[in-house]
PDB file of C-alpha atoms in Angstrom:
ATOM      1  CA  UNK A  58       0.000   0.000   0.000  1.00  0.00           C
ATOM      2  CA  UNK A  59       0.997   3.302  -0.941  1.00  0.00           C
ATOM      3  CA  UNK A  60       2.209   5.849   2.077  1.00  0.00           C
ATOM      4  CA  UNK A  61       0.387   9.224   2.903  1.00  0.00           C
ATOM      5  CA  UNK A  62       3.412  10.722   1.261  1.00  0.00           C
ATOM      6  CA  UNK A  63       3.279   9.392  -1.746  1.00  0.00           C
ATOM      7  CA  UNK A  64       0.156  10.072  -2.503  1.00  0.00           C
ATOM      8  CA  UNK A  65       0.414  13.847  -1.501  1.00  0.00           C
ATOM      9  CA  UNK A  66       3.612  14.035  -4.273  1.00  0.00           C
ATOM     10  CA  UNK A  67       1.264  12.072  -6.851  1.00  0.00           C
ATOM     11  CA  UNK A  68      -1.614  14.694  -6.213  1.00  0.00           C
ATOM     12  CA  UNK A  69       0.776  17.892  -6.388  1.00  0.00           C
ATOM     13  CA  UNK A  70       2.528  16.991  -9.451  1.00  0.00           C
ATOM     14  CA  UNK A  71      -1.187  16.681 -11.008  1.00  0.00           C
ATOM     15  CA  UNK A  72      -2.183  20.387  -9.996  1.00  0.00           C
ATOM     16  CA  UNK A  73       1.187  21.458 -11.247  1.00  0.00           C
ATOM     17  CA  UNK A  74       0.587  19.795 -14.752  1.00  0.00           C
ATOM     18  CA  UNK A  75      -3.091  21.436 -14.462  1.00  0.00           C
ATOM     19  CA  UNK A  76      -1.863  24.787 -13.855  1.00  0.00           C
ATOM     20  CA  UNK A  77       0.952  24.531 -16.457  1.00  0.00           C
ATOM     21  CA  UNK A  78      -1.818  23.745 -18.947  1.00  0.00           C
ATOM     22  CA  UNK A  79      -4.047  26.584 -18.093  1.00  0.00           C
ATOM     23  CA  UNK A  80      -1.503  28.951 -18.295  1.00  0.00           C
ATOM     24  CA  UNK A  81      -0.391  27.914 -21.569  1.00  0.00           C
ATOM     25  CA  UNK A  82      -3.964  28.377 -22.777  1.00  0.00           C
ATOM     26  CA  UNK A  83      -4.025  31.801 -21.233  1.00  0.00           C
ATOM     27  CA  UNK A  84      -1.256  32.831 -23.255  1.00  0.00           C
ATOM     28  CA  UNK A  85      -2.550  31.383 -26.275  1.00  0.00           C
ATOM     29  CA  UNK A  86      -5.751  33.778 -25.748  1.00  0.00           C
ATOM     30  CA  UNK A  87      -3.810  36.619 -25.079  1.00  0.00           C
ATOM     31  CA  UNK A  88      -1.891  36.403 -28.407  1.00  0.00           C
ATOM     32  CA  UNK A  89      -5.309  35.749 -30.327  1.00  0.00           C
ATOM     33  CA  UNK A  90      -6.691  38.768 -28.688  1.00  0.00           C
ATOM     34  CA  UNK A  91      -3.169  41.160 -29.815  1.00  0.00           C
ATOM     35  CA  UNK A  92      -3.079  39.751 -32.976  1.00  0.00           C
ATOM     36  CA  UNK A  93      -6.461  40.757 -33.640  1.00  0.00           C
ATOM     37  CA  UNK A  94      -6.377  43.811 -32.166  1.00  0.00           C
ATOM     38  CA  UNK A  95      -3.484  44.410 -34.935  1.00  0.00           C
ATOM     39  CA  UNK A  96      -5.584  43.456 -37.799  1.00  0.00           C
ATOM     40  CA  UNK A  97      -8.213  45.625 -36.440  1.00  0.00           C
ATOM     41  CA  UNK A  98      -5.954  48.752 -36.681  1.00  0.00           C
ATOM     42  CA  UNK A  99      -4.765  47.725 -39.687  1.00  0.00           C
ATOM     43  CA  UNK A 100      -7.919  48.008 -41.523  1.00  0.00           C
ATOM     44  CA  UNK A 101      -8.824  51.319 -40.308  1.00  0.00           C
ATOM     45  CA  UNK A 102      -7.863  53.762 -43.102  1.00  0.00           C
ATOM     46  CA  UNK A 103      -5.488  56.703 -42.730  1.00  0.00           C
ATOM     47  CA  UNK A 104      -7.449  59.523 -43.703  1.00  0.00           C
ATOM     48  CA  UNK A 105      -9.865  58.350 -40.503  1.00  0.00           C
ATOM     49  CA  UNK A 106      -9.312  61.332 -38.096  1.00  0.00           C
ATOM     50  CA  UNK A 107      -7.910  60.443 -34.795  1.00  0.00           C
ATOM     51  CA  UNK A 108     -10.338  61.637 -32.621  1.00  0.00           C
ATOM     52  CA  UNK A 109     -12.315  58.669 -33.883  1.00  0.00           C
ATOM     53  CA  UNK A 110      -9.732  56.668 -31.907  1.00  0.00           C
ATOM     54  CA  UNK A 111      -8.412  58.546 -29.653  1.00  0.00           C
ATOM     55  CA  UNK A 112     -10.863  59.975 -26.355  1.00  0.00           C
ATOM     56  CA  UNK A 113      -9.173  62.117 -25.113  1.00  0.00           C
ATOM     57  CA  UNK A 114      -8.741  63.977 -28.626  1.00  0.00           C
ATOM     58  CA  UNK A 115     -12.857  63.950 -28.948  1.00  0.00           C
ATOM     59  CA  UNK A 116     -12.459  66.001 -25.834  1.00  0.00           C
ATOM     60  CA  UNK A 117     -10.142  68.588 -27.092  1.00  0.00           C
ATOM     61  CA  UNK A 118     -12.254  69.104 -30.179  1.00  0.00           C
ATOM     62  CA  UNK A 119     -15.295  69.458 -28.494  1.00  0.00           C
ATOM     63  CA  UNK A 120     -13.426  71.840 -26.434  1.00  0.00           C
ATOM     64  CA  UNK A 121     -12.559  73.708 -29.329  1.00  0.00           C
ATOM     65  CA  UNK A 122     -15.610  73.861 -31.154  1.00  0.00           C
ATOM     66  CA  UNK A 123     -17.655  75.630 -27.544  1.00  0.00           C
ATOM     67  CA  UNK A 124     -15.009  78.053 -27.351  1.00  0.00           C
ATOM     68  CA  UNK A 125     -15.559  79.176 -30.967  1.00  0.00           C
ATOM     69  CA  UNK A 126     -19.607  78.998 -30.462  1.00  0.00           C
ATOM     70  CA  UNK A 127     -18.498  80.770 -27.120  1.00  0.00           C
ATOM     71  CA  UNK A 128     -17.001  83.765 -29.314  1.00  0.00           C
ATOM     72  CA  UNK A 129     -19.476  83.442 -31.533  1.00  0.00           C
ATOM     73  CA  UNK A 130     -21.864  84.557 -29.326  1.00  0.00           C
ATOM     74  CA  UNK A 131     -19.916  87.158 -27.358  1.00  0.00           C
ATOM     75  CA  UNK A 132     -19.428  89.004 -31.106  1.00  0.00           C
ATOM     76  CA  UNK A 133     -23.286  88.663 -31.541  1.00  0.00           C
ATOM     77  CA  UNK A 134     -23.763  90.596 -27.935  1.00  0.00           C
ATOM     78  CA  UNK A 135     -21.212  93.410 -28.754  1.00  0.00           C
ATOM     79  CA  UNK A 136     -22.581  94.078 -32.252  1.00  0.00           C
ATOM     80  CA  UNK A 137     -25.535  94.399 -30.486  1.00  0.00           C
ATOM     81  CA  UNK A 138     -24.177  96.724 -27.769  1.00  0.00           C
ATOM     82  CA  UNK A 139     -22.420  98.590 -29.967  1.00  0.00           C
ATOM     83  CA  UNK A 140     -25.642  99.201 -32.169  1.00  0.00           C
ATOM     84  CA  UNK A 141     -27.619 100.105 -28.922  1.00  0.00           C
ATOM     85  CA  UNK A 142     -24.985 103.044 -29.005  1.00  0.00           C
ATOM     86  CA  UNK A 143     -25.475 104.199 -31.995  1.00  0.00           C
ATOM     87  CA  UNK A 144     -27.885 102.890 -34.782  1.00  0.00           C
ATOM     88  CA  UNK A 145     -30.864 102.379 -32.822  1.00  0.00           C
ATOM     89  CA  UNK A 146     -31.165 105.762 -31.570  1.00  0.00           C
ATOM     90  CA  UNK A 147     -29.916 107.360 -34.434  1.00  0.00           C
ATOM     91  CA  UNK A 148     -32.517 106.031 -36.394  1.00  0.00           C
ATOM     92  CA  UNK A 149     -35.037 106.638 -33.941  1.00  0.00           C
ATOM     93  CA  UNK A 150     -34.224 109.915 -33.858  1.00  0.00           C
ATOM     94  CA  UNK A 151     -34.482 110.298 -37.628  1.00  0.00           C
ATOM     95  CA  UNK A 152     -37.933 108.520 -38.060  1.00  0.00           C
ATOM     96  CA  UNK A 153     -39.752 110.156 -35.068  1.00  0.00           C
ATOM     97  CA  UNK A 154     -38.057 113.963 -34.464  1.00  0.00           C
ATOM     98  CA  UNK A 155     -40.766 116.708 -36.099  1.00  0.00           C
ATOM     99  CA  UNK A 156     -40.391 116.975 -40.057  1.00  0.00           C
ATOM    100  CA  UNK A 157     -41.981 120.309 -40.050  1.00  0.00           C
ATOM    101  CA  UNK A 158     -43.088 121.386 -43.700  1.00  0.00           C
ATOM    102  CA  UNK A 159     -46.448 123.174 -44.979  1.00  0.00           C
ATOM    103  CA  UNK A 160     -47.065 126.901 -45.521  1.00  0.00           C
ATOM    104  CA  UNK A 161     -46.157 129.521 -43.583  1.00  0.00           C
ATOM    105  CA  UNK A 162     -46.519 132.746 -44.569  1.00  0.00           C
ATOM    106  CA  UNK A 163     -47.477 131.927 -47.728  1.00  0.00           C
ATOM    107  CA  UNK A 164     -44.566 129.848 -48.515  1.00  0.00           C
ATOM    108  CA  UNK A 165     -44.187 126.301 -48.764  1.00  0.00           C
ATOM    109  CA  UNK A 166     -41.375 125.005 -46.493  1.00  0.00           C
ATOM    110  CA  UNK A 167     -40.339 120.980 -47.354  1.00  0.00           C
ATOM    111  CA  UNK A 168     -40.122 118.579 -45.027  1.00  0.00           C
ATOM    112  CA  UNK A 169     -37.373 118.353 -42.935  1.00  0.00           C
ATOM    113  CA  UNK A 170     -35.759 115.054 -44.115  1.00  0.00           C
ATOM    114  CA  UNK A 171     -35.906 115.819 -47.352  1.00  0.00           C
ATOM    115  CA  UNK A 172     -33.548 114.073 -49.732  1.00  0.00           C
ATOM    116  CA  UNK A 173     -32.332 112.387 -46.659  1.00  0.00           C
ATOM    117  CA  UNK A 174     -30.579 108.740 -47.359  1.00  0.00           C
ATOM    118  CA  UNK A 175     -29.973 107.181 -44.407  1.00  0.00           C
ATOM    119  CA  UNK A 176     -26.177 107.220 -42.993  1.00  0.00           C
ATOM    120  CA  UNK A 177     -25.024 109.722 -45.821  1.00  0.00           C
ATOM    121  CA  UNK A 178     -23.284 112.593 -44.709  1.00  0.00           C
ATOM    122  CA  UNK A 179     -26.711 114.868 -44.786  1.00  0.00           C
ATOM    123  CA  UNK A 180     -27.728 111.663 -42.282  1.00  0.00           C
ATOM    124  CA  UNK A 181     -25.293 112.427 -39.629  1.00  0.00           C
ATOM    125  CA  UNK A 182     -25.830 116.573 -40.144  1.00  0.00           C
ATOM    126  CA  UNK A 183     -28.998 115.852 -39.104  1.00  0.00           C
ATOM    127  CA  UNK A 184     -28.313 114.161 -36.013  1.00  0.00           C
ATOM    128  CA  UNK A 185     -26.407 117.225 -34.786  1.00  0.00           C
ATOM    129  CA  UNK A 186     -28.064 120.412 -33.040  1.00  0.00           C
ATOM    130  CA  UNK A 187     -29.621 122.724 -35.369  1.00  0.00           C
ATOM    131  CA  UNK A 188     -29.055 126.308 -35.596  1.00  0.00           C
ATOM    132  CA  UNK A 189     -31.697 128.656 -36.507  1.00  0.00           C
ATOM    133  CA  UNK A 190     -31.547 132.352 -36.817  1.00  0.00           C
ATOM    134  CA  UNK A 191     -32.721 134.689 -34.643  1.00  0.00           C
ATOM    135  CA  UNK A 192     -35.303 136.034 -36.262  1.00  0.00           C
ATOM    136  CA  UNK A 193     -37.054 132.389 -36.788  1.00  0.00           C
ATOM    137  CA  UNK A 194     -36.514 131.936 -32.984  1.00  0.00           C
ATOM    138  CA  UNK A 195     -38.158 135.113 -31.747  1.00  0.00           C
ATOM    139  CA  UNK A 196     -40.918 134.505 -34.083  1.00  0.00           C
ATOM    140  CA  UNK A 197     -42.047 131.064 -32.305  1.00  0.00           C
ATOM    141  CA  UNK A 198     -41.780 132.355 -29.078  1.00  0.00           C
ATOM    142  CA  UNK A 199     -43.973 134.812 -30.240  1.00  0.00           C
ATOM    143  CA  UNK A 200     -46.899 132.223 -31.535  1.00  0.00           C
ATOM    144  CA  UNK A 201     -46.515 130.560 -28.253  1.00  0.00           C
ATOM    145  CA  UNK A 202     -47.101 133.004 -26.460  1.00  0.00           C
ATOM    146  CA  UNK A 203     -50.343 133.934 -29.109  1.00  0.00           C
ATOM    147  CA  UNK A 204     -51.272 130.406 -28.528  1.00  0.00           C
ATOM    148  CA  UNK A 205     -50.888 130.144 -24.753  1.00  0.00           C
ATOM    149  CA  UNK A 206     -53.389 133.576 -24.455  1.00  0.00           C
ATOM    150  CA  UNK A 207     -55.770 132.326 -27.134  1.00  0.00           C
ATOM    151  CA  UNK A 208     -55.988 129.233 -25.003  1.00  0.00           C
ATOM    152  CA  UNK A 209     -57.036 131.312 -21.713  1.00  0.00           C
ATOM    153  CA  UNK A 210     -59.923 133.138 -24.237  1.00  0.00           C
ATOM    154  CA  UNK A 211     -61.035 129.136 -24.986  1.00  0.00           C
ATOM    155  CA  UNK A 212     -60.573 129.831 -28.548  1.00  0.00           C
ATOM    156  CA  UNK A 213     -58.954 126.350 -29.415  1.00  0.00           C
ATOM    157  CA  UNK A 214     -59.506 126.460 -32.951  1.00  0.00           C
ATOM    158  CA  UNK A 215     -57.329 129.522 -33.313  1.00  0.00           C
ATOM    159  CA  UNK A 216     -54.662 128.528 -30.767  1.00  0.00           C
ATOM    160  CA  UNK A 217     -53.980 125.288 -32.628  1.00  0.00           C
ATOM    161  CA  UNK A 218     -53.631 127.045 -35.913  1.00  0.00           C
ATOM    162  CA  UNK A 219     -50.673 129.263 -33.756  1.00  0.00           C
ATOM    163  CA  UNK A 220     -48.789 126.854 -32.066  1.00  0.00           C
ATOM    164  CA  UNK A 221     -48.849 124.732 -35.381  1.00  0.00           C
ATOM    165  CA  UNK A 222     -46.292 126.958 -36.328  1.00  0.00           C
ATOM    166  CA  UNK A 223     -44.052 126.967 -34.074  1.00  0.00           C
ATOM    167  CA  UNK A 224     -42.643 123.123 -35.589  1.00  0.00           C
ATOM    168  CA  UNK A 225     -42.568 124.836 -39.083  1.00  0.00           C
ATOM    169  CA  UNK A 226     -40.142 127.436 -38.035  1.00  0.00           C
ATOM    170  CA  UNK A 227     -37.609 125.484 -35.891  1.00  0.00           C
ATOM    171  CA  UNK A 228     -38.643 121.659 -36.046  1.00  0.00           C
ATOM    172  CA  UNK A 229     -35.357 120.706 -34.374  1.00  0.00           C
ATOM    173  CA  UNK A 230     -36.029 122.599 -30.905  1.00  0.00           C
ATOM    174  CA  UNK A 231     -37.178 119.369 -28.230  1.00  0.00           C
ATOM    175  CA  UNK A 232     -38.347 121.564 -25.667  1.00  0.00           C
ATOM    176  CA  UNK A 233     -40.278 124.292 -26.905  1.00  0.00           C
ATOM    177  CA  UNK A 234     -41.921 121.591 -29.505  1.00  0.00           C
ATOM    178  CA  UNK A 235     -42.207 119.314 -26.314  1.00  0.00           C
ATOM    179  CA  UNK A 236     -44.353 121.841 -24.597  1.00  0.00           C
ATOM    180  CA  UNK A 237     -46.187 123.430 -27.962  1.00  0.00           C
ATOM    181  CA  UNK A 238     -47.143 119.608 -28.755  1.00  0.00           C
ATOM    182  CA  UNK A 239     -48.972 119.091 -25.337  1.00  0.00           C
ATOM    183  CA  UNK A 240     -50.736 122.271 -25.944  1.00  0.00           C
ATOM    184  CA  UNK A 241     -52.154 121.070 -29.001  1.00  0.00           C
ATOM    185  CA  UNK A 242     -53.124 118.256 -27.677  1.00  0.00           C
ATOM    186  CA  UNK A 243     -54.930 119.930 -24.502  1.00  0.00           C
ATOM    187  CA  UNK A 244     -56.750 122.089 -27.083  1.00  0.00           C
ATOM    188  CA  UNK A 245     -57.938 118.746 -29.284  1.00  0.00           C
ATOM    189  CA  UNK A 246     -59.124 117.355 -25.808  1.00  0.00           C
ATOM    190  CA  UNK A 247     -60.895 120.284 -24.896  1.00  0.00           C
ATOM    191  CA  UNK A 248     -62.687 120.494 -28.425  1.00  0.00           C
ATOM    192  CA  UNK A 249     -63.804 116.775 -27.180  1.00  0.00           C
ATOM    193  CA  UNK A 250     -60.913 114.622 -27.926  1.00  0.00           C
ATOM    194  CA  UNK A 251     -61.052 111.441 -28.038  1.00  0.00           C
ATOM    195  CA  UNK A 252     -64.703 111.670 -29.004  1.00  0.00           C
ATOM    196  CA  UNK A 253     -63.668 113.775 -31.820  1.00  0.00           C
ATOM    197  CA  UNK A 254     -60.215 114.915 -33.110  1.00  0.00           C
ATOM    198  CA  UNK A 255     -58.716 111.408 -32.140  1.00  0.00           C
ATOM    199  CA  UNK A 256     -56.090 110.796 -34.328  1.00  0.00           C
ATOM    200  CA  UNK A 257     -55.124 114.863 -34.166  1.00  0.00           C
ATOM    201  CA  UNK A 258     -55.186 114.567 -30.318  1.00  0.00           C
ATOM    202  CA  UNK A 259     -53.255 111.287 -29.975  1.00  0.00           C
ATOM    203  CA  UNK A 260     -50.369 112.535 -32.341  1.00  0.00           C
ATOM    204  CA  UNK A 261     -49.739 115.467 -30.271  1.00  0.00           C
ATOM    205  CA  UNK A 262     -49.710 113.590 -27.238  1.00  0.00           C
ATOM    206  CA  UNK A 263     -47.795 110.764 -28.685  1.00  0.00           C
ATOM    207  CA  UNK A 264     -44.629 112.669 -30.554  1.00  0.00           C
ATOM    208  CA  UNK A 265     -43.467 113.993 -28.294  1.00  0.00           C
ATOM    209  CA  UNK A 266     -43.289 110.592 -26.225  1.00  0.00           C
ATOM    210  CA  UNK A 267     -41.591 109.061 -29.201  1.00  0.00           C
ATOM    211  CA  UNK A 268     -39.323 111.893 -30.118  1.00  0.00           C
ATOM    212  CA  UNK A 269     -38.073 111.764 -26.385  1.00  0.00           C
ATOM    213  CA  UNK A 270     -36.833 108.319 -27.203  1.00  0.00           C
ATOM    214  CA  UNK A 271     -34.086 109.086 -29.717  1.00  0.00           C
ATOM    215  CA  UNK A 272     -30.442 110.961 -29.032  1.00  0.00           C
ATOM    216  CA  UNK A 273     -31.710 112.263 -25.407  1.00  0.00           C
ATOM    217  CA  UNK A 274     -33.273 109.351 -24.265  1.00  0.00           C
ATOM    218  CA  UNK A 275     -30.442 107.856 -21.408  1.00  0.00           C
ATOM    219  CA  UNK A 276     -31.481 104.091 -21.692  1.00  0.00           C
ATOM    220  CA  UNK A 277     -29.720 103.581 -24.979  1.00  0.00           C
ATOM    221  CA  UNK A 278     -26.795 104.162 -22.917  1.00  0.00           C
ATOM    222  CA  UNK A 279     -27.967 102.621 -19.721  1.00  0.00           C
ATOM    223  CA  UNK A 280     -28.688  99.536 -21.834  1.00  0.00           C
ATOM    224  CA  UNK A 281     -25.787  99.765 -23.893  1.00  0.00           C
ATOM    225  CA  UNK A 282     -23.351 100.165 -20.971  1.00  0.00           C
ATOM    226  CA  UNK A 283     -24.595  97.084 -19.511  1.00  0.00           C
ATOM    227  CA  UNK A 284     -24.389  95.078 -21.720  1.00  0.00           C
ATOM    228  CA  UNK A 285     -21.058  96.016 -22.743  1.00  0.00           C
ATOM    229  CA  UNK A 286     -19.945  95.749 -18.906  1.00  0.00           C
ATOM    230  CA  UNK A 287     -21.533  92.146 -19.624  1.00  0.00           C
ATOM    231  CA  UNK A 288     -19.246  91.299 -22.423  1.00  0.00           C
ATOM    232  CA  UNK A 289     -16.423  92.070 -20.821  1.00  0.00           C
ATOM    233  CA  UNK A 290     -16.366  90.124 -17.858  1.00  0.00           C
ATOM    234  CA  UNK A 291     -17.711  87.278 -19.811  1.00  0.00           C
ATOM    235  CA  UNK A 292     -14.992  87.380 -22.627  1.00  0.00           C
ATOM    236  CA  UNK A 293     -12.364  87.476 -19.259  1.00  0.00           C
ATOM    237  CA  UNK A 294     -14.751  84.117 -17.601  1.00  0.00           C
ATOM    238  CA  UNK A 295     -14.890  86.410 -14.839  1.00  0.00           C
ATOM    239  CA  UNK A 296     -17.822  85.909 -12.716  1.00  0.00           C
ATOM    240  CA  UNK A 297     -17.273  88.175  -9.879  1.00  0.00           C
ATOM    241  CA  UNK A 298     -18.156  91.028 -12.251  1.00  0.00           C
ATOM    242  CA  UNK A 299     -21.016  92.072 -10.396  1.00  0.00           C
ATOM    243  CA  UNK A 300     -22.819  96.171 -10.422  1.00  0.00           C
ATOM    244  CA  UNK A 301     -21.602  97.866  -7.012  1.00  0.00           C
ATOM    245  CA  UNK A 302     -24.201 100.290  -5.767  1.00  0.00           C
ATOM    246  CA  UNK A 303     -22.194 102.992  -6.038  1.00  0.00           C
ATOM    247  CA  UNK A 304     -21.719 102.555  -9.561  1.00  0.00           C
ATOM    248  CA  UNK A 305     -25.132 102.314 -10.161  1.00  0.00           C
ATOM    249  CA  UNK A 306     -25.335 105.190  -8.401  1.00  0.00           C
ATOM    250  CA  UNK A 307     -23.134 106.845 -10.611  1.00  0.00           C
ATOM    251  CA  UNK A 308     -25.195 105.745 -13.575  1.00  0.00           C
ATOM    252  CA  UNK A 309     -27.806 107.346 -11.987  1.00  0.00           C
ATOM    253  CA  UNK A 310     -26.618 110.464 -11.938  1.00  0.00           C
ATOM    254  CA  UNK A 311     -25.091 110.662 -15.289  1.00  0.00           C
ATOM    255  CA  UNK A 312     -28.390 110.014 -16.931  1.00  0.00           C
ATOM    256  CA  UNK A 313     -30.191 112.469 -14.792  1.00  0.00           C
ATOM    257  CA  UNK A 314     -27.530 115.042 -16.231  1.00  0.00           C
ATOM    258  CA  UNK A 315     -27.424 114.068 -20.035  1.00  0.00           C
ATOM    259  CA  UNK A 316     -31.239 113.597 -19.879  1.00  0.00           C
ATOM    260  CA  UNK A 317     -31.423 117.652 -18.295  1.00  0.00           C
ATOM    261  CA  UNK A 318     -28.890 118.626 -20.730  1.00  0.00           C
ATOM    262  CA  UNK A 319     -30.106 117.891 -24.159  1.00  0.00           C
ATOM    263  CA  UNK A 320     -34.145 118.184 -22.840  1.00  0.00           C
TER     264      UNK A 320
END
């Protein structure tokens, strides 16, 4: 009979020739899976980019491509300030400033933006403040004044038919138009407005409200200065570019005083 020993030896020389097998087969795996990894590269073509293979290059385009749509969109925001600078009240300025035109004193005066292309040179003369002589001056001060006493006599008709004036002989004047325009349109509401004389009464009223929105109006600015402050801080990915109150103080106040200066 055999001894204990001996058959502990017999059974550990088995296991060894076990293990030696399944090792061998491991390797024999492993080589099947290299080799056809290989082939696999092998068949991609050249031409194929290497982002298609590569991770972590998929990452650094798609980097790429949000930074440009990143710029993209910061240009968008400061045409856009830069046009709440300029163009939009420009043109509002143009389209709803008095034209003047019609007849006074038996002579027909043209409209006021005659011949006018926009952003031609006669464009931007426009924009600037007007200078009238004198005598033109002195001569609407004078119908407001005939205006402001027919009023007190209740003879509307009349006082209307004054203070219409006033636009034809210096259309580019905001604040005596300003106040000549809500005269008118007390007189139309008077003469029963909006009963009667509706569209007259609502276009006094309302030009001057739309006038007041062009070169003097302060929220282009406002509006324009934001946004610009916006751009900024976003084109440096800083985030701590928050409004103080002191500078919105400061805002404040610098509207107030371009506002009182042109008005």
């Amino acid at each position: 009979m055999r001894t204990t020993s001996a058959v502990v030896a017999q059974q550990g020389q088995q296991l060894l020739k076990s293990n030696k097998n399944t090792n061998a087969k491991r390797r024999a795996n492993e080589k099947k899976e290299e080799s056809a990894v290989i082939k696999f590269k092998n068949r991609i073509p050249s031409s194929v980019p290497k982002t298609v293979v590569v991770g972590e290059n998929r990452d650094v385009a798609n980097s790429e491509t949000s930074k440009s749509s990143r710029r993209a969109v910061l240009a968008t925001k400061g045409i856009l300030v830069l046009c709440e600078a300029t163009v939009f009240p420009w043109l509002s300025e143009f389209y709803t400033r008095p034209k003047g035109g019609g007849v006074l004193d038996g002579f027909d005066i043209p409209n006021a933006n005659r011949d006018i292309r926009l952003f031609s040179s006669e464009f931007f003369e426009s924009l600037l403040p007007a200078e009238y002589s004198e005598y033109d001056v002195l001569r609407a001060k004078e119908c407001l004044k005939t205006g402001e006493s027919l009023m007190k006599e209740q003879k509307w008709d009349q006082a209307i038919v004054s203070l219409q004036q006033i636009e034809k002989l210096i259309p580019r004047e905001y604040k005596m138009n300003q106040k000549t325009k809500l005269l008118i349109a007390e007189c139309y509401k008077a003469m029963g407005a909006p009963q009667y004389f509706n569209a007259e009464y609502l276009e006094a009223k309302g030009s001057v409200w739309w006038w007041g929105r062009g070169l003097r109006w302060p929220g282009w600015y406002i509006i324009a200065y934001l946004g610009a402050r916006h751009v900024f801080f976003e084109s440096k990915e800083d985030k701590v570019g928050e409004a103080s109150i002191t500078e919105g103080i400061l805002i404040s106040v610098l509207a107030i005083s371009y506002l009182m200066l042109l008005n």
